[in-house]
Each structure stands twice: as structure tokens, then as C-alpha cells.
């Protein structure tokens, strides 16, 4: 699912920052759903959070 604001700009699925067309955005698929991140750092952070939640039975924040 693609998040967007009123001006139809893409929003990072990790930090919520607006994704400009000239930034280094990353798009990946998780469970056949595309996710957009404003940078590779947000992609890495999101993956780390999911791994942590999987290791702790989804009890970690």
C-alpha cells in the first residue's frame, strides 16, 4: 500500500518523511506488497525491526 499526503507525494513507510523524486528512494516487496523508503538506511532499519519482532514473538516495539 502506498502512503501519500494531500499533494500525492510518496511517504516513507518507515519514518514517514516525504520522498522527493530526486532522493535515493528504495522500493521493496514484502509479502507481495510494495513498500517505499526514503533511503537505504530506512530500509535497513525496517528490516532490523521486523527481525527483532520475529525473534521476540512480536512483543518488541
Short mmCIF file of C-alpha atoms in Angstrom, two decimals:
data_model
loop_
_atom_site.label_atom_id
_atom_site.label_comp_id
_atom_site.label_asym_id
_atom_site.label_seq_id
_atom_site.Cartn_x
_atom_site.Cartn_y
_atom_site.Cartn_z
CA UNK A 1 0.00 0.00 0.00
CA UNK A 2 1.39 3.37 -0.93
CA UNK A 3 1.13 6.14 1.62
CA UNK A 4 0.63 9.65 0.29
CA UNK A 5 -0.21 13.10 1.51
CA UNK A 6 -2.63 15.63 0.03
CA UNK A 7 -0.19 16.59 -2.75
CA UNK A 8 0.25 12.93 -3.86
CA UNK A 9 3.89 12.74 -2.80
CA UNK A 10 5.14 9.35 -1.68
CA UNK A 11 5.82 8.92 2.04
CA UNK A 12 8.49 6.68 3.56
CA UNK A 13 6.92 3.52 5.04
CA UNK A 14 9.48 3.60 7.87
CA UNK A 15 9.95 7.18 9.07
CA UNK A 16 7.06 8.98 7.36
CA UNK A 17 9.27 11.51 5.55
CA UNK A 18 8.20 12.75 2.14
CA UNK A 19 10.02 11.02 -0.72
CA UNK A 20 11.18 13.51 -3.32
CA UNK A 21 11.70 12.36 -6.89
CA UNK A 22 15.37 13.38 -6.68
CA UNK A 23 16.24 11.45 -3.49
CA UNK A 24 17.73 7.95 -3.22
CA UNK A 25 14.49 6.11 -2.51
CA UNK A 26 14.23 2.32 -2.18
CA UNK A 27 11.21 0.22 -3.16
CA UNK A 28 10.96 -3.39 -1.97
CA UNK A 29 8.22 -6.01 -1.81
CA UNK A 30 7.24 -7.62 1.48
CA UNK A 31 4.58 -10.32 1.16
CA UNK A 32 3.83 -9.09 -2.39
CA UNK A 33 3.12 -5.55 -1.13
CA UNK A 34 5.45 -2.78 -2.36
CA UNK A 35 6.98 -0.56 0.32
CA UNK A 36 8.84 2.68 -0.35
CA UNK A 37 11.62 4.05 1.83
CA UNK A 38 13.31 7.45 1.60
CA UNK A 39 16.77 5.87 1.88
CA UNK A 40 18.56 2.58 2.20
CA UNK A 41 19.04 3.40 5.90
CA UNK A 42 15.26 3.36 6.44
CA UNK A 43 15.03 0.07 4.53
CA UNK A 44 17.75 -1.44 6.78
CA UNK A 45 16.08 -0.07 9.94
CA UNK A 46 12.69 -1.50 8.94
CA UNK A 47 14.23 -4.92 8.20
CA UNK A 48 16.05 -4.87 11.56
CA UNK A 49 12.82 -4.01 13.39
CA UNK A 50 10.95 -6.85 11.67
CA UNK A 51 13.77 -9.30 12.51
CA UNK A 52 13.71 -8.18 16.15
CA UNK A 53 9.94 -8.59 16.33
CA UNK A 54 10.22 -12.08 14.80
CA UNK A 55 12.85 -13.08 17.39
CA UNK A 56 10.77 -11.77 20.31
CA UNK A 57 7.37 -13.03 19.17
CA UNK A 58 6.22 -9.55 18.01
CA UNK A 59 6.43 -8.13 21.55
CA UNK A 60 9.24 -5.66 20.84
CA UNK A 61 8.48 -2.07 19.96
#
